[in-house]
PDB file of C-alpha atoms and ligand atoms in Angstrom:
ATOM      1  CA  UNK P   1     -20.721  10.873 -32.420  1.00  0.00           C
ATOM      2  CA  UNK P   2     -19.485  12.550 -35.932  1.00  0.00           C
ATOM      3  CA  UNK P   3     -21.333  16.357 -34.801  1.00  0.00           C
ATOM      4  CA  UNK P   4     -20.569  15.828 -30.837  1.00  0.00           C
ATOM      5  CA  UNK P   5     -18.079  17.439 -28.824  1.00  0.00           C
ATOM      6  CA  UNK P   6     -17.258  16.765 -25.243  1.00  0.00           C
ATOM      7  CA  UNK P   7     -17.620  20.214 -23.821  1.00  0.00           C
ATOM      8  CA  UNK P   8     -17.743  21.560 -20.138  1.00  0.00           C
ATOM      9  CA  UNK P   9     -20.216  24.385 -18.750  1.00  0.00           C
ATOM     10  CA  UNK P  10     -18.388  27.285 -16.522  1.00  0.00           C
ATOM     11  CA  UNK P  11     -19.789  25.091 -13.299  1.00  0.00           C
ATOM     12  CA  UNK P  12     -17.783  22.248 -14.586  1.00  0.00           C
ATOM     13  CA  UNK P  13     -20.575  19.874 -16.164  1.00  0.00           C
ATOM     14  CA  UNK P  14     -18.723  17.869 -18.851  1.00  0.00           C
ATOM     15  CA  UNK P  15     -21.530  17.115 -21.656  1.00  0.00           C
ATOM     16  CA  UNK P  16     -21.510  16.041 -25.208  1.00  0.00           C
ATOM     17  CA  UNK P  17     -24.025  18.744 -27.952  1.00  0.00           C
ATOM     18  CA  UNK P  18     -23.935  19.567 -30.928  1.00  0.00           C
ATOM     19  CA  UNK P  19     -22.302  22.397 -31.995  1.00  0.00           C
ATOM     20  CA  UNK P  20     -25.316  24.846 -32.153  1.00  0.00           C
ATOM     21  CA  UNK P  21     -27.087  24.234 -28.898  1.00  0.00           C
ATOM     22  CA  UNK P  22     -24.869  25.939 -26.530  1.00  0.00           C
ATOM     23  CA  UNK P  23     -26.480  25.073 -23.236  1.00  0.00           C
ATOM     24  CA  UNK P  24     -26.112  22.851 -20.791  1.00  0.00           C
ATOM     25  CA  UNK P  25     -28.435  20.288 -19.883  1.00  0.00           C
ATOM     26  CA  UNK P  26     -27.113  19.961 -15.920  1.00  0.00           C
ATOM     27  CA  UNK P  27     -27.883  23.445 -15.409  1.00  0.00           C
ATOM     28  CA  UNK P  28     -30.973  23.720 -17.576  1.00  0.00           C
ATOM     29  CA  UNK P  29     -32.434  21.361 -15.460  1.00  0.00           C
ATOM     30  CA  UNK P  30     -31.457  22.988 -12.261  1.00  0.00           C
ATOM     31  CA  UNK P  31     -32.781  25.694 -13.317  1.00  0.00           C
ATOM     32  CA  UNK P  32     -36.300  24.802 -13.699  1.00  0.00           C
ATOM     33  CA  UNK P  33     -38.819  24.367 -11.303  1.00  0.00           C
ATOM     34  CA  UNK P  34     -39.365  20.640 -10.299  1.00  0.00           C
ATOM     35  CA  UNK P  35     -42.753  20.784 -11.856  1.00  0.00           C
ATOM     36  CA  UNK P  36     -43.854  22.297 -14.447  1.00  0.00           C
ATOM     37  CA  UNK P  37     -46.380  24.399 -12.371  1.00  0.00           C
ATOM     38  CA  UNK P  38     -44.462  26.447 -10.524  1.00  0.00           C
ATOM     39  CA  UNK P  39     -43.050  27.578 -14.021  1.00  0.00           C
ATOM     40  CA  UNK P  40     -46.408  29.406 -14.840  1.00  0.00           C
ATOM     41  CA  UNK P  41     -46.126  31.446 -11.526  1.00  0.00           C
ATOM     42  CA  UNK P  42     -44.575  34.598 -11.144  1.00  0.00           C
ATOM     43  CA  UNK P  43     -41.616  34.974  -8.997  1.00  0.00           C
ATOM     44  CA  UNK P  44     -43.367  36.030  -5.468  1.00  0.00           C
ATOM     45  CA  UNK P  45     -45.696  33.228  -5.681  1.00  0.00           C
ATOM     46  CA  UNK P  46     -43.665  30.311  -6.780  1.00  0.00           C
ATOM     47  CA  UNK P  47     -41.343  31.127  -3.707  1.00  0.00           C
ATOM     48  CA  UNK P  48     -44.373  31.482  -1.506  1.00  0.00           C
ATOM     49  CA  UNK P  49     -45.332  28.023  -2.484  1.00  0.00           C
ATOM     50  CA  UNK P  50     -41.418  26.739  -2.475  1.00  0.00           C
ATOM     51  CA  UNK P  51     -41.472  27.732   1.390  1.00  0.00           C
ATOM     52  CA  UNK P  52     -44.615  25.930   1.855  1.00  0.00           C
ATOM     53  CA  UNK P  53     -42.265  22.882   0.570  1.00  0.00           C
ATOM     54  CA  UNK P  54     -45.228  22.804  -2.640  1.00  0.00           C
ATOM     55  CA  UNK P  55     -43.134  21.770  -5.550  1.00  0.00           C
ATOM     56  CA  UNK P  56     -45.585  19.342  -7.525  1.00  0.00           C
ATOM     57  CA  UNK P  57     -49.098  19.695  -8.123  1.00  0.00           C
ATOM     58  CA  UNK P  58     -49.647  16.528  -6.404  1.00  0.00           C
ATOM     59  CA  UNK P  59     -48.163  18.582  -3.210  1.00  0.00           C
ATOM     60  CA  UNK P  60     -50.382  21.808  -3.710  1.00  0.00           C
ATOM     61  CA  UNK P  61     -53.566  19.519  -3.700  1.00  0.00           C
ATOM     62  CA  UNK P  62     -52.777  18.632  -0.136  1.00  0.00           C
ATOM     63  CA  UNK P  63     -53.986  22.253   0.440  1.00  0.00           C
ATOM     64  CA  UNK P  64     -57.011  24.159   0.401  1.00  0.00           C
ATOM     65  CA  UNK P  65     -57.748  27.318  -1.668  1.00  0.00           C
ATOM     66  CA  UNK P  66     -57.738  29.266   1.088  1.00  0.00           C
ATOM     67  CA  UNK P  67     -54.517  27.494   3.076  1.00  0.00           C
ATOM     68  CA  UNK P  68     -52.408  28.587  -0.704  1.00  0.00           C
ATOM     69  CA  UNK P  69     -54.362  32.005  -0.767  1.00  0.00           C
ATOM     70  CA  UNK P  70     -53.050  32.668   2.703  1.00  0.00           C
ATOM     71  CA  UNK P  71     -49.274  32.813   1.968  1.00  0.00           C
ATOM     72  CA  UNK P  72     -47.279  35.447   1.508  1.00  0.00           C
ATOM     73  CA  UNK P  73     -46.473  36.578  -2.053  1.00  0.00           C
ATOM     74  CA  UNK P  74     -49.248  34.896  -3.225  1.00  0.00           C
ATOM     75  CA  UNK P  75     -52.144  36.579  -4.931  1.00  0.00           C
ATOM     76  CA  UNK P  76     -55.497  36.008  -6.208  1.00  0.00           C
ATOM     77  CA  UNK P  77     -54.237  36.786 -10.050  1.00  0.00           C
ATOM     78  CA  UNK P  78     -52.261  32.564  -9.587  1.00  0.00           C
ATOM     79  CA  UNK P  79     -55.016  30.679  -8.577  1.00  0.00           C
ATOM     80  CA  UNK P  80     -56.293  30.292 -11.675  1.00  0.00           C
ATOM     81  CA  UNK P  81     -52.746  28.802 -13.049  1.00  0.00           C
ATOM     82  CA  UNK P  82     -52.799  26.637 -10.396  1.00  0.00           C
ATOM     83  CA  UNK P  83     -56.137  25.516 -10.719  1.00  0.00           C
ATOM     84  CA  UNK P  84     -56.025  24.354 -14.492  1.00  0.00           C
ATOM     85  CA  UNK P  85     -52.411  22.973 -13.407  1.00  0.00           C
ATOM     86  CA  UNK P  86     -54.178  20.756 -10.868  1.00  0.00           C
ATOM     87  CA  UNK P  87     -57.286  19.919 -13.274  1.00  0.00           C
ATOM     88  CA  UNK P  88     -54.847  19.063 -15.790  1.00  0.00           C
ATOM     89  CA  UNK P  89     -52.933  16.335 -13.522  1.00  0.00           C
ATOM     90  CA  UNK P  90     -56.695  15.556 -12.640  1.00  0.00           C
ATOM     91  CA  UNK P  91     -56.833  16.962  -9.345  1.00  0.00           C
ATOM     92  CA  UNK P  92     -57.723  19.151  -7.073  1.00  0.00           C
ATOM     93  CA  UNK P  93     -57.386  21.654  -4.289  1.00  0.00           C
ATOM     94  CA  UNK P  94     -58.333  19.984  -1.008  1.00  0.00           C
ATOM     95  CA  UNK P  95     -61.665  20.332   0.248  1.00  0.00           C
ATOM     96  CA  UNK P  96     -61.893  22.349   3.466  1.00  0.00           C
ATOM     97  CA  UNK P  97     -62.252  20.452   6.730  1.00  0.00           C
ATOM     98  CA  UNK P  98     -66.025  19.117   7.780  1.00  0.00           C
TER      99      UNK P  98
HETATM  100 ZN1   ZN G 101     -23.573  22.948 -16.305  1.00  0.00          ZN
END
C-alpha cells in the first residue's frame, strides 16, 4: 500500500486512494442513480420516475409508454433515452393491456 493513504471524506467515510484521486468512493456511489438509466435523464424526469419507485430498467419495463408518459415531469424529449436504455438491457416497455 506504498501510494495509499487512509483518508476520511467530510461525512466521515474512512477510505484508502491514491494521492491524486480526491473523491470518495462511499459518496460517489450514493450519488449516482441506482441504474445507469436514470443517469441519462434530466432532473424532472428521473424524479418523476424515482416517485414511481422506477429505479432499474428492469422496473420501467413493468410500464407502458403511455403509464411513464403520464407522470409528472416527464416529457416526450426522455422516451427515447429510455427506450434505447431498455433495448440495450434487451427489453422493453410493456405492452398495453388486451
Ligand atoms: Zn464519503
Amino acid at each position: 500500500m506504498a501510494n495509499k493513504n487512509l483518508r476520511t471524506c467530510e461525512k466521515g467515510h474512512e477510505y484508502y486512494k491514491s494521492s491524486d484521486c480526491p473523491t470518495c468512493p462511499v459518496c460517489e456511489q450514493e450519488r449516482k442513480p441506482a441504474d445507469g438509466f436514470l443517469s441519462l435523464l434530466g432532473a424532472p424526469a428521473r424524479r418523476a420516475l424515482e416517485n414511481k419507485g422506477i429505479k432499474t430498467v428492469k422496473q420501467l419495463s413493468e410500464f407502458t409508454k403511455a403509464d411513464i408518459l403520464k407522470l409528472h415531469g416527464m416529457g416526450p424529449a426522455s422516451m427515447p433515452k429510455l427506450q434505447a436504455a431498455l433495448a440495450a438491457e434487451g427489453l422493453s416497455f410493456k405492452n398495453k393491456g388486451k
